Amino acid sequence: MDFKNLSKRTYIILGILTLLILLVGVPAFVNYLMSVHIVKVYGDVPAWIGFLGTYIGSILSGAITLIGVILTLKHSERQSKIAGALAKTEARRDSLPIMISHAEESLDIIRECLQHINVLERIKNHNPHVFLFILDDCYNFLQTEESKEFHTRLAESNKIMRNHMLKIDKDAYQLFRDFENKLGGCYEDNIDPLHINATFLQVDLWDKHLEKEENIGKPRDFALLSTISLDSEEIIRLKKLRDDIINNERIYLYQYYDIYKELQRSLEEMLLRFSEEFSM
């Protein structure tokens, strides 16, 4: 029999049956020993009856005491759990106004960040010469001043929002960490490959045009790349890289906007749950 899968009711029934068997079986067994004289019995019948009465009474008294202790402990445990749950509920309810306030502050910050992204997109649409990343005359991959200002502003806003989310609860903070990871992944997917391709272009141009005898063994000075003339194949490669920069930074901004919108929706749902919980 698998005792681990037995229900509580089954355990009680087995316990009662075991007690009855002991109460009835032990006296019957002793009586049997006295009647068949298998072993030598000391004392007369009244003495054994008195012993059995004391024996059975002791078992019943002990069993009743044990059951009473178990029931008392179970009751105390249930009451302790109920009291703990009530205290936790009250503490949660008392903290909800502060949590709601931090959630609303975070939503305000998200709206400001979305506005910054929209403004930058409008500027880029009206002025095609505004870029986040460029290649200079030496084919270095550089971040523009517009990009530095944009990312600095968002980074400062995210830092403030992180503090708010941390003060809400662990779920909100985990939500923010996932949001930060998505921003980092967006940069890695769209911008890092451009940087890598620009570096490959510099190395290839150096090896083809400037890896001369006087430069062997010296560190590459990519500033000299501004003095070389590209052939038609290199011009096509350079044009593709610049086109990729334009396309990738547009995708990068779109994805940035979507990541902020996703956080906004999740936080609005969380705020709604807080409000409903507080009104209960």
mmCIF file of C-alpha atoms in Angstrom:
data_model
loop_
_atom_site.group_PDB
_atom_site.id
_atom_site.type_symbol
_atom_site.label_atom_id
_atom_site.label_comp_id
_atom_site.label_asym_id
_atom_site.label_seq_id
_atom_site.Cartn_x
_atom_site.Cartn_y
_atom_site.Cartn_z
ATOM 1 C CA MET A 1 0.000 0.000 0.000
ATOM 2 C CA ASP A 2 1.276 3.463 -0.901
ATOM 3 C CA PHE A 3 0.768 5.418 2.352
ATOM 4 C CA LYS A 4 1.943 8.669 0.731
ATOM 5 C CA ASN A 5 -1.195 8.840 -1.424
ATOM 6 C CA LEU A 6 -3.688 8.184 1.390
ATOM 7 C CA SER A 7 -6.108 10.950 2.299
ATOM 8 C CA LYS A 8 -6.446 12.491 5.743
ATOM 9 C CA ARG A 9 -9.818 10.777 6.229
ATOM 10 C CA THR A 10 -8.261 7.376 5.441
ATOM 11 C CA TYR A 11 -5.543 7.958 8.040
ATOM 12 C CA ILE A 12 -8.197 8.725 10.699
ATOM 13 C CA ILE A 13 -10.162 5.569 9.857
ATOM 14 C CA LEU A 14 -7.005 3.432 9.977
ATOM 15 C CA GLY A 15 -6.069 4.975 13.316
ATOM 16 C CA ILE A 16 -9.499 4.210 14.836
ATOM 17 C CA LEU A 17 -9.422 0.629 13.530
ATOM 18 C CA THR A 18 -5.904 0.106 14.889
ATOM 19 C CA LEU A 19 -6.982 1.432 18.316
ATOM 20 C CA LEU A 20 -10.030 -0.856 18.393
ATOM 21 C CA ILE A 21 -7.928 -3.851 17.423
ATOM 22 C CA LEU A 22 -5.467 -3.085 20.217
ATOM 23 C CA LEU A 23 -8.246 -2.566 22.775
ATOM 24 C CA VAL A 24 -10.004 -5.796 21.879
ATOM 25 C CA GLY A 25 -7.080 -7.895 20.693
ATOM 26 C CA VAL A 26 -4.681 -7.460 23.606
ATOM 27 C CA PRO A 27 -7.186 -8.552 26.325
ATOM 28 C CA ALA A 28 -8.332 -11.464 24.170
ATOM 29 C CA PHE A 29 -4.749 -12.555 23.616
ATOM 30 C CA VAL A 30 -3.965 -12.377 27.354
ATOM 31 C CA ASN A 31 -7.145 -14.294 28.139
ATOM 32 C CA TYR A 32 -6.121 -16.922 25.632
ATOM 33 C CA LEU A 33 -2.720 -17.289 27.267
ATOM 34 C CA MET A 34 -4.389 -17.745 30.658
ATOM 35 C CA SER A 35 -6.789 -20.365 29.342
ATOM 36 C CA VAL A 36 -4.391 -22.591 27.396
ATOM 37 C CA HIS A 37 -1.591 -22.351 29.954
ATOM 38 C CA ILE A 38 1.119 -22.049 27.342
ATOM 39 C CA VAL A 39 3.105 -19.971 29.774
ATOM 40 C CA LYS A 40 2.959 -19.864 33.517
ATOM 41 C CA VAL A 41 0.523 -17.177 34.676
ATOM 42 C CA TYR A 42 1.040 -15.434 37.965
ATOM 43 C CA GLY A 43 -1.900 -14.015 39.832
ATOM 44 C CA ASP A 44 -5.595 -14.789 39.835
ATOM 45 C CA VAL A 45 -8.368 -13.663 37.482
ATOM 46 C CA PRO A 46 -9.445 -10.543 39.453
ATOM 47 C CA ALA A 47 -5.837 -9.324 39.404
ATOM 48 C CA TRP A 48 -5.622 -9.734 35.639
ATOM 49 C CA ILE A 49 -8.995 -8.053 35.155
ATOM 50 C CA GLY A 50 -7.751 -5.107 37.223
ATOM 51 C CA PHE A 51 -4.546 -4.997 35.130
ATOM 52 C CA LEU A 52 -6.498 -5.062 31.864
ATOM 53 C CA GLY A 53 -8.799 -2.306 33.069
ATOM 54 C CA THR A 54 -5.823 -0.143 33.985
ATOM 55 C CA TYR A 55 -4.080 -1.058 30.721
ATOM 56 C CA ILE A 56 -7.055 -0.205 28.528
ATOM 57 C CA GLY A 57 -7.753 2.959 30.479
ATOM 58 C CA SER A 58 -4.167 4.099 30.051
ATOM 59 C CA ILE A 59 -4.328 3.507 26.297
ATOM 60 C CA LEU A 60 -7.609 5.380 25.967
ATOM 61 C CA SER A 61 -6.408 8.244 28.137
ATOM 62 C CA GLY A 62 -3.129 8.513 26.221
ATOM 63 C CA ALA A 63 -4.893 8.349 22.871
ATOM 64 C CA ILE A 64 -7.415 11.013 23.849
ATOM 65 C CA THR A 65 -4.626 13.246 25.160
ATOM 66 C CA LEU A 66 -2.576 12.743 21.986
ATOM 67 C CA ILE A 67 -5.566 13.518 19.781
ATOM 68 C CA GLY A 68 -6.310 16.617 21.834
ATOM 69 C CA VAL A 69 -2.721 17.837 21.520
ATOM 70 C CA ILE A 70 -2.702 17.208 17.747
ATOM 71 C CA LEU A 71 -6.011 19.009 17.266
ATOM 72 C CA THR A 72 -4.799 21.939 19.390
ATOM 73 C CA LEU A 73 -1.583 22.230 17.353
ATOM 74 C CA LYS A 74 -3.514 22.002 14.087
ATOM 75 C CA HIS A 75 -5.912 24.688 15.231
ATOM 76 C CA SER A 76 -3.085 26.949 16.363
ATOM 77 C CA GLU A 77 -1.307 26.432 13.038
ATOM 78 C CA ARG A 78 -4.450 27.329 11.082
ATOM 79 C CA GLN A 79 -5.033 30.410 13.191
ATOM 80 C CA SER A 80 -1.408 31.472 12.749
ATOM 81 C CA LYS A 81 -1.665 31.095 8.961
ATOM 82 C CA ILE A 82 -4.917 33.059 8.876
ATOM 83 C CA ALA A 83 -3.418 35.824 11.025
ATOM 84 C CA GLY A 84 -0.297 35.932 8.862
ATOM 85 C CA ALA A 85 -2.342 36.120 5.660
ATOM 86 C CA LEU A 86 -4.488 38.923 7.094
ATOM 87 C CA ALA A 87 -1.413 40.856 8.210
ATOM 88 C CA LYS A 88 0.157 40.436 4.784
ATOM 89 C CA THR A 89 -3.045 41.572 3.093
ATOM 90 C CA GLU A 90 -3.299 44.641 5.300
ATOM 91 C CA ALA A 91 0.357 45.521 4.742
ATOM 92 C CA ARG A 92 -0.139 45.157 0.990
ATOM 93 C CA ARG A 93 -3.232 47.354 1.099
ATOM 94 C CA ASP A 94 -1.405 50.036 3.110
ATOM 95 C CA SER A 95 1.425 50.114 0.530
ATOM 96 C CA LEU A 96 -0.838 50.255 -2.539
ATOM 97 C CA PRO A 97 -1.205 54.070 -2.637
ATOM 98 C CA ILE A 98 2.594 54.464 -2.761
ATOM 99 C CA MET A 99 2.869 51.716 -5.407
ATOM 100 C CA ILE A 100 0.188 53.405 -7.499
ATOM 101 C CA SER A 101 2.000 56.741 -7.207
ATOM 102 C CA HIS A 102 5.309 55.258 -8.409
ATOM 103 C CA ALA A 103 3.535 53.489 -11.282
ATOM 104 C CA GLU A 104 1.945 56.765 -12.407
ATOM 105 C CA GLU A 105 5.318 58.544 -12.207
ATOM 106 C CA SER A 106 6.851 55.826 -14.363
ATOM 107 C CA LEU A 107 4.067 56.179 -16.932
ATOM 108 C CA ASP A 108 4.724 59.924 -17.115
ATOM 109 C CA ILE A 109 8.390 59.249 -17.834
ATOM 110 C CA ILE A 110 7.498 56.718 -20.546
ATOM 111 C CA ARG A 111 5.230 59.288 -22.243
ATOM 112 C CA GLU A 112 8.093 61.800 -22.255
ATOM 113 C CA CYS A 113 10.465 59.233 -23.778
ATOM 114 C CA LEU A 114 7.930 58.367 -26.479
ATOM 115 C CA GLN A 115 7.619 62.060 -27.248
ATOM 116 C CA HIS A 116 11.423 62.369 -27.583
ATOM 117 C CA ILE A 117 11.457 59.490 -30.057
ATOM 118 C CA ASN A 118 8.607 61.009 -32.052
ATOM 119 C CA VAL A 119 10.351 64.391 -32.187
ATOM 120 C CA LEU A 120 13.572 62.828 -33.441
ATOM 121 C CA GLU A 121 11.697 60.842 -36.096
ATOM 122 C CA ARG A 122 9.940 64.008 -37.306
ATOM 123 C CA ILE A 123 13.255 65.872 -37.467
ATOM 124 C CA LYS A 124 14.813 63.053 -39.497
ATOM 125 C CA ASN A 125 11.815 62.954 -41.846
ATOM 126 C CA HIS A 126 12.032 66.693 -42.524
ATOM 127 C CA ASN A 127 15.806 66.820 -42.697
ATOM 128 C CA PRO A 128 17.398 63.808 -44.452
ATOM 129 C CA HIS A 129 20.860 64.987 -43.383
ATOM 130 C CA VAL A 130 20.158 64.317 -39.689
ATOM 131 C CA PHE A 131 21.691 60.991 -38.669
ATOM 132 C CA LEU A 132 22.283 59.086 -35.459
ATOM 133 C CA PHE A 133 25.423 57.395 -36.784
ATOM 134 C CA ILE A 134 27.795 58.294 -39.620
ATOM 135 C CA LEU A 135 31.043 57.326 -41.315
ATOM 136 C CA ASP A 136 33.705 60.036 -41.352
ATOM 137 C CA ASP A 137 36.338 60.557 -44.058
ATOM 138 C CA CYS A 138 38.474 57.829 -42.508
ATOM 139 C CA TYR A 139 35.479 55.424 -42.420
ATOM 140 C CA ASN A 140 35.222 55.491 -38.649
ATOM 141 C CA PHE A 141 31.755 54.612 -37.375
ATOM 142 C CA LEU A 142 30.711 57.562 -35.174
ATOM 143 C CA GLN A 143 27.752 58.612 -33.074
ATOM 144 C CA THR A 144 26.439 62.082 -33.971
ATOM 145 C CA GLU A 145 25.747 64.862 -31.478
ATOM 146 C CA GLU A 146 21.998 64.424 -32.096
ATOM 147 C CA SER A 147 22.348 60.754 -31.195
ATOM 148 C CA LYS A 148 24.397 61.485 -28.058
ATOM 149 C CA GLU A 149 21.822 64.005 -26.849
ATOM 150 C CA PHE A 150 18.958 61.614 -27.614
ATOM 151 C CA HIS A 151 20.498 58.623 -25.836
ATOM 152 C CA THR A 152 21.659 60.701 -22.868
ATOM 153 C CA ARG A 153 18.144 62.050 -22.345
ATOM 154 C CA LEU A 154 16.599 58.588 -22.511
ATOM 155 C CA ALA A 155 19.271 57.123 -20.216
ATOM 156 C CA GLU A 156 18.583 59.782 -17.570
ATOM 157 C CA SER A 157 14.837 59.151 -17.822
ATOM 158 C CA ASN A 158 15.331 55.391 -17.552
ATOM 159 C CA LYS A 159 17.474 55.830 -14.454
ATOM 160 C CA ILE A 160 14.699 57.763 -12.716
ATOM 161 C CA MET A 161 12.119 55.231 -13.886
ATOM 162 C CA ARG A 162 14.229 52.352 -12.541
ATOM 163 C CA ASN A 163 14.041 53.835 -9.046
ATOM 164 C CA HIS A 164 10.258 54.142 -9.302
ATOM 165 C CA MET A 165 9.833 50.583 -10.564
ATOM 166 C CA LEU A 166 12.091 49.260 -7.817
ATOM 167 C CA LYS A 167 9.847 50.890 -5.198
ATOM 168 C CA ILE A 168 6.676 49.322 -6.647
ATOM 169 C CA ASP A 169 7.447 45.606 -6.217
ATOM 170 C CA LYS A 170 9.666 42.835 -7.553
ATOM 171 C CA ASP A 171 7.350 42.183 -10.520
ATOM 172 C CA ALA A 172 7.591 45.799 -11.633
ATOM 173 C CA TYR A 173 11.370 45.791 -11.268
ATOM 174 C CA GLN A 174 11.627 42.555 -13.276
ATOM 175 C CA LEU A 175 9.429 44.181 -15.913
ATOM 176 C CA PHE A 176 11.875 47.081 -16.098
ATOM 177 C CA ARG A 177 14.899 44.765 -16.316
ATOM 178 C CA ASP A 178 13.291 42.948 -19.245
ATOM 179 C CA PHE A 179 12.662 46.332 -20.843
ATOM 180 C CA GLU A 180 16.338 47.314 -20.472
ATOM 181 C CA ASN A 181 17.440 44.000 -21.962
ATOM 182 C CA LYS A 182 15.203 44.584 -24.971
ATOM 183 C CA LEU A 183 16.707 48.046 -25.504
ATOM 184 C CA GLY A 184 20.170 46.536 -25.372
ATOM 185 C CA GLY A 185 19.140 43.809 -27.800
ATOM 186 C CA CYS A 186 17.739 46.418 -30.173
ATOM 187 C CA TYR A 187 21.115 48.181 -30.262
ATOM 188 C CA GLU A 188 23.010 44.914 -30.698
ATOM 189 C CA ASP A 189 20.768 43.792 -33.572
ATOM 190 C CA ASN A 190 20.730 47.042 -35.536
ATOM 191 C CA ILE A 191 23.771 49.173 -34.674
ATOM 192 C CA ASP A 192 26.569 46.815 -33.605
ATOM 193 C CA PRO A 193 26.670 45.067 -37.032
ATOM 194 C CA LEU A 194 27.171 48.463 -38.690
ATOM 195 C CA HIS A 195 30.130 49.199 -36.419
ATOM 196 C CA ILE A 196 31.625 45.799 -37.166
ATOM 197 C CA ASN A 197 31.176 46.199 -40.935
ATOM 198 C CA ALA A 198 32.803 49.647 -40.813
ATOM 199 C CA THR A 199 35.811 48.178 -39.016
ATOM 200 C CA PHE A 200 36.089 45.388 -41.600
ATOM 201 C CA LEU A 201 35.996 48.018 -44.347
ATOM 202 C CA GLN A 202 38.813 49.973 -42.720
ATOM 203 C CA VAL A 203 40.978 46.866 -42.334
ATOM 204 C CA ASP A 204 40.365 45.751 -45.923
ATOM 205 C CA LEU A 205 41.170 49.219 -47.300
ATOM 206 C CA TRP A 206 44.336 49.410 -45.223
ATOM 207 C CA ASP A 207 45.512 45.978 -46.330
ATOM 208 C CA LYS A 208 44.872 46.822 -49.970
ATOM 209 C CA HIS A 209 46.144 50.401 -50.175
ATOM 210 C CA LEU A 210 48.430 51.101 -47.210
ATOM 211 C CA GLU A 211 50.014 47.816 -46.168
ATOM 212 C CA LYS A 212 53.331 48.895 -47.612
ATOM 213 C CA GLU A 213 56.865 48.201 -46.587
ATOM 214 C CA GLU A 214 57.210 51.359 -44.502
ATOM 215 C CA ASN A 215 54.061 50.454 -42.523
ATOM 216 C CA ILE A 216 54.843 46.795 -41.831
ATOM 217 C CA GLY A 217 55.044 46.110 -38.103
ATOM 218 C CA LYS A 218 53.513 49.460 -37.171
ATOM 219 C CA PRO A 219 49.992 49.941 -35.718
ATOM 220 C CA ARG A 220 47.387 50.726 -38.340
ATOM 221 C CA ASP A 221 46.751 54.462 -38.620
ATOM 222 C CA PHE A 222 43.289 54.587 -40.149
ATOM 223 C CA ALA A 223 43.565 58.385 -40.415
ATOM 224 C CA LEU A 224 45.622 57.722 -43.570
ATOM 225 C CA LEU A 225 42.562 56.184 -45.237
ATOM 226 C CA SER A 226 41.316 59.671 -46.032
ATOM 227 C CA THR A 227 44.198 60.007 -48.541
ATOM 228 C CA ILE A 228 43.384 56.975 -50.689
ATOM 229 C CA SER A 229 41.192 56.725 -53.773
ATOM 230 C CA LEU A 230 38.560 53.992 -53.855
ATOM 231 C CA ASP A 231 37.943 51.810 -56.854
ATOM 232 C CA SER A 232 34.432 51.119 -58.189
ATOM 233 C CA GLU A 233 33.948 47.959 -56.112
ATOM 234 C CA GLU A 234 34.965 49.760 -52.909
ATOM 235 C CA ILE A 235 32.670 52.670 -53.724
ATOM 236 C CA ILE A 236 29.741 50.258 -54.060
ATOM 237 C CA ARG A 237 30.660 48.631 -50.768
ATOM 238 C CA LEU A 238 30.884 52.002 -49.056
ATOM 239 C CA LYS A 239 27.522 53.098 -50.470
ATOM 240 C CA LYS A 240 25.866 49.893 -49.244
ATOM 241 C CA LEU A 241 27.266 50.434 -45.760
ATOM 242 C CA ARG A 242 25.929 53.997 -45.665
ATOM 243 C CA ASP A 243 22.542 52.812 -46.929
ATOM 244 C CA ASP A 244 22.525 50.166 -44.204
ATOM 245 C CA ILE A 245 23.210 52.867 -41.616
ATOM 246 C CA ILE A 246 20.196 54.860 -42.811
ATOM 247 C CA ASN A 247 17.904 51.819 -42.889
ATOM 248 C CA ASN A 248 19.098 50.284 -39.616
ATOM 249 C CA GLU A 249 18.822 53.465 -37.586
ATOM 250 C CA ARG A 250 15.266 53.924 -38.878
ATOM 251 C CA ILE A 251 14.416 50.367 -37.788
ATOM 252 C CA TYR A 252 16.285 51.021 -34.552
ATOM 253 C CA LEU A 253 14.060 54.014 -33.723
ATOM 254 C CA TYR A 254 10.881 52.120 -34.619
ATOM 255 C CA GLN A 255 11.848 49.228 -32.379
ATOM 256 C CA TYR A 256 12.858 51.597 -29.581
ATOM 257 C CA TYR A 257 9.412 53.178 -29.776
ATOM 258 C CA ASP A 258 7.694 49.760 -29.706
ATOM 259 C CA ILE A 259 9.722 48.648 -26.678
ATOM 260 C CA TYR A 260 8.656 51.735 -24.728
ATOM 261 C CA LYS A 261 5.033 51.222 -25.819
ATOM 262 C CA GLU A 262 5.158 47.612 -24.642
ATOM 263 C CA LEU A 263 6.414 48.705 -21.231
ATOM 264 C CA GLN A 264 3.701 51.359 -21.121
ATOM 265 C CA ARG A 265 0.944 48.800 -21.794
ATOM 266 C CA SER A 266 2.294 46.373 -19.192
ATOM 267 C CA LEU A 267 2.573 49.130 -16.591
ATOM 268 C CA GLU A 268 -0.951 50.376 -17.332
ATOM 269 C CA GLU A 269 -2.271 46.843 -16.759
ATOM 270 C CA MET A 270 -0.336 46.645 -13.502
ATOM 271 C CA LEU A 271 -1.712 50.025 -12.406
ATOM 272 C CA LEU A 272 -5.255 48.838 -13.159
ATOM 273 C CA ARG A 273 -4.723 45.751 -10.985
ATOM 274 C CA PHE A 274 -3.420 47.917 -8.163
ATOM 275 C CA SER A 275 -6.470 50.189 -8.394
ATOM 276 C CA GLU A 276 -8.870 47.246 -8.382
ATOM 277 C CA GLU A 277 -7.047 45.655 -5.466
ATOM 278 C CA PHE A 278 -7.155 48.899 -3.487
ATOM 279 C CA SER A 279 -10.909 49.350 -4.080
ATOM 280 C CA MET A 280 -11.788 45.874 -2.816
#
